[in-house]
CSV table of C-alpha atoms in Angstrom, one decimal:
chain,number,residue,atom,x,y,z
A,1,MET,CA,-0.6,0.1,0.2
A,2,SER,CA,3.1,2.8,0.3
A,3,LYS,CA,3.8,2.0,-3.1
A,4,SER,CA,0.4,2.9,-4.5
A,5,LEU,CA,0.7,6.2,-2.0
A,6,LYS,CA,3.7,7.4,-3.2
A,7,LYS,CA,2.4,6.5,-6.9
A,8,ALA,CA,-1.1,8.4,-6.4
A,9,ARG,CA,-0.8,11.4,-9.2
A,10,THR,CA,-4.4,13.0,-8.1
A,11,ALA,CA,-5.5,14.6,-5.0
A,12,PHE,CA,-8.2,11.9,-4.6
A,13,GLU,CA,-6.0,8.5,-4.8
A,14,LYS,CA,-3.7,10.0,-2.7
A,15,GLU,CA,-6.7,11.3,0.1
A,16,ARG,CA,-8.6,7.8,-0.1
A,17,LEU,CA,-5.0,5.5,0.2
A,18,GLN,CA,-3.9,7.6,3.2
A,19,MET,CA,-7.2,6.8,4.6
A,20,MET,CA,-6.6,3.1,4.2
A,21,TRP,CA,-3.4,3.1,5.3
A,22,TRP,CA,-4.1,4.6,9.1
A,23,ILE,CA,-6.5,2.2,9.6
A,24,LYS,CA,-4.4,-0.8,8.2
A,25,THR,CA,-1.9,0.2,10.6
A,26,GLU,CA,-4.5,1.2,12.8
A,27,GLN,CA,-3.2,4.6,13.7
A,28,VAL,CA,-6.8,5.7,13.2
A,29,ARG,CA,-9.4,3.0,15.3
A,30,GLN,CA,-12.1,5.8,15.3
A,31,HIS,CA,-14.4,6.9,12.0
A,32,LYS,CA,-14.7,10.7,13.7
A,33,GLU,CA,-11.0,10.7,14.3
A,34,LEU,CA,-10.7,9.8,10.2
A,35,SER,CA,-13.3,12.6,9.2
A,36,GLN,CA,-10.9,14.8,11.6
A,37,ARG,CA,-7.6,14.1,9.9
A,38,LEU,CA,-9.4,14.3,6.5
A,39,GLY,CA,-11.2,17.2,7.1
A,40,ARG,CA,-13.7,15.7,5.7
A,41,ASP,CA,-17.6,15.1,6.7
A,42,GLY,CA,-18.2,11.7,8.3
A,43,SER,CA,-20.7,11.0,5.8
A,44,THR,CA,-18.3,11.8,3.1
A,45,VAL,CA,-15.7,9.1,5.2
A,46,THR,CA,-18.4,6.7,5.5
A,47,ARG,CA,-19.4,6.4,1.6
A,48,TRP,CA,-15.4,6.0,1.0
A,49,LEU,CA,-15.6,3.3,3.3
A,50,GLN,CA,-18.5,1.8,1.9
A,51,LYS,CA,-17.2,2.3,-1.5
A,52,TYR,CA,-13.6,0.5,-0.7
A,53,ARG,CA,-15.3,-2.8,1.4
A,54,GLN,CA,-17.1,-2.9,-2.1
A,55,GLY,CA,-14.1,-2.7,-4.2
A,56,PHE,CA,-14.1,0.2,-5.6
A,57,TYR,CA,-10.4,1.5,-4.7
A,58,ALA,CA,-7.5,-0.7,-5.0
A,59,SER,CA,-5.5,-1.5,-1.2
A,60,SER,CA,-2.4,-3.1,-2.5
């Protein structure tokens, strides 16, 4: 995943990969903390997580 983060070209990609990195490395455990770190509304983070779980975002 760290390679994917380094290769991400758009802010869109980097933001979502950063979120997944924090989750996988257990730096963030709560939804609210993710929202605060990203500067995004909780509903936005929820939507991103749902899409990730459905396979819309690459996670390697």
